[in-house]
C-alpha positions as a LaTeX table, in Angstrom:
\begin{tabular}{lrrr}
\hline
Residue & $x$ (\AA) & $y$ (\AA) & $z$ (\AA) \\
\hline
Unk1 & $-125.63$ & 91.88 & $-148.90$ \\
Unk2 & $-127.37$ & 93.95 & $-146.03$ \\
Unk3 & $-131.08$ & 93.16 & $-146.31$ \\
Unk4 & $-131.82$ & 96.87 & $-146.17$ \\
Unk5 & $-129.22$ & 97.55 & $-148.98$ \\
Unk6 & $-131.48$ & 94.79 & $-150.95$ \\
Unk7 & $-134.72$ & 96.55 & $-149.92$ \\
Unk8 & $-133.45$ & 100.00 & $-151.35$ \\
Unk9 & $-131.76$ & 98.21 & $-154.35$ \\
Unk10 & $-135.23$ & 96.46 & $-155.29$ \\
Unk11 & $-137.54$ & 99.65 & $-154.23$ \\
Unk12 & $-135.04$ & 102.18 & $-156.49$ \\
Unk13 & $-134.88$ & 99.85 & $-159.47$ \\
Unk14 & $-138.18$ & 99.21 & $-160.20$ \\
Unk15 & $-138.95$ & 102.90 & $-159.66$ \\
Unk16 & $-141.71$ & 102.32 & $-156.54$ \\
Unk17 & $-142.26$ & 104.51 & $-152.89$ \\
Unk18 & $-142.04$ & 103.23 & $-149.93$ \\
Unk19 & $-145.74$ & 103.34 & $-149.71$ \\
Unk20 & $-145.89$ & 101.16 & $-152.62$ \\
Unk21 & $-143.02$ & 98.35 & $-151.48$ \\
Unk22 & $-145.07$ & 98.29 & $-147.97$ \\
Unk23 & $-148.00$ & 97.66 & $-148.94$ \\
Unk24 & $-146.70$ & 94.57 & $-151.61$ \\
Unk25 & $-145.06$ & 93.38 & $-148.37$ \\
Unk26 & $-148.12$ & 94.00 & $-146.52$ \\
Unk27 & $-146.45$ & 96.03 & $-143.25$ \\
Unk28 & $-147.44$ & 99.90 & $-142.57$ \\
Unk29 & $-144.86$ & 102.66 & $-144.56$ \\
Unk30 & $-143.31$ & 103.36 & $-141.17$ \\
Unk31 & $-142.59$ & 99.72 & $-140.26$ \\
Unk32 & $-140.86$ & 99.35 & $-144.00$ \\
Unk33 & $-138.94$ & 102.71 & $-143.61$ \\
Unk34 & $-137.21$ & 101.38 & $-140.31$ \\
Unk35 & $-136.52$ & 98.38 & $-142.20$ \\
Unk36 & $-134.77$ & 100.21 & $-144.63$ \\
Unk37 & $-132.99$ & 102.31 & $-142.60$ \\
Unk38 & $-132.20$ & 99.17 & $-140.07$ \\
Unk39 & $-133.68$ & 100.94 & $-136.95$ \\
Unk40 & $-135.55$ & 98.01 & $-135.93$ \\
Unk41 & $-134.79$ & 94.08 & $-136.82$ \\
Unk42 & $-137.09$ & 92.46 & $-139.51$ \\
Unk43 & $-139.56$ & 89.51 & $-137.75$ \\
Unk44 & $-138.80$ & 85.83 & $-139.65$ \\
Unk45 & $-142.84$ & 85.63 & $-141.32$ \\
Unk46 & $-141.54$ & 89.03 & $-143.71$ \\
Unk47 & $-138.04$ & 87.36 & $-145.28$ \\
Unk48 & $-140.05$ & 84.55 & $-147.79$ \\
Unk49 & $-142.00$ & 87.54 & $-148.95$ \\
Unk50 & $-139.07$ & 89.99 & $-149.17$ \\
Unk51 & $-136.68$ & 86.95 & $-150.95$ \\
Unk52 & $-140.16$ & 86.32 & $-153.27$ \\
Unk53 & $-140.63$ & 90.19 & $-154.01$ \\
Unk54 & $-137.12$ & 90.86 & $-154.48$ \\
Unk55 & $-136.04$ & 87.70 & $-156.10$ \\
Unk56 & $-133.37$ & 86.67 & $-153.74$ \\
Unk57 & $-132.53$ & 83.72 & $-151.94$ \\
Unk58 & $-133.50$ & 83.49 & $-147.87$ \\
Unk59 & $-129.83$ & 82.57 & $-147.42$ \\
Unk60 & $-129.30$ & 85.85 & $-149.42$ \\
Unk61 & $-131.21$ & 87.99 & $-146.77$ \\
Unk62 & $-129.17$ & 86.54 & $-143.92$ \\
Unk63 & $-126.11$ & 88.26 & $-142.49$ \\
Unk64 & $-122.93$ & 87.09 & $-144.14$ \\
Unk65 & $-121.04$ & 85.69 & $-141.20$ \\
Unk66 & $-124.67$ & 83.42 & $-140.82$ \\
Unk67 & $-124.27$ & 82.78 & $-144.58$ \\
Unk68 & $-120.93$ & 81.40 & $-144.19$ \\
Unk69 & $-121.61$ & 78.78 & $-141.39$ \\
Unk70 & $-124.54$ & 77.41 & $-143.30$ \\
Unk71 & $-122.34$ & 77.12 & $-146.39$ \\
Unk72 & $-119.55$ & 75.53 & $-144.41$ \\
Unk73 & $-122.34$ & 73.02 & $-143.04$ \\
Unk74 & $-123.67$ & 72.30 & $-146.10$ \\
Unk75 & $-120.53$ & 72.11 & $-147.90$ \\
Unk76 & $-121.83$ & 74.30 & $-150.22$ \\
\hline
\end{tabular}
């Protein structure tokens, strides 16, 4: 899944703004909005506490086609 899709998923479930999901993720509103809305690419140092918050794995937040060579060399 899209990381953004899991962002929305996570914020709309448990019924918080995107005020509130920014500041548990410790980034302004504005930087979490154009995460959400995938104008602008998410730095490395936020995806252990967006796979913590949202309780996903990293390999979760990754794109697929990345999830599937890791898989393949794992042999997972």
């Amino acid at each position: 899944m899209v990381i953004s899709k899991i962002l929305i998923r996570y914020r709309r479930d448990n019924a918080l703004s995107q005020k509130q999901m920014s500041d548990l993720l410790g980034v302004s509103q504005v930087g979490y909005h154009k995460w959400e809305t995938g104008t602008t690419k998410i730095e490395m140092e936020h995806y252990c506490r967006i796979a913590t918050l949202c309780d996903v794995s990293l390999l979760d937040l990754l794109p697929r086609d990345w999830q599937e060579k890791i898989r393949d060399e794992l042999g997972v």
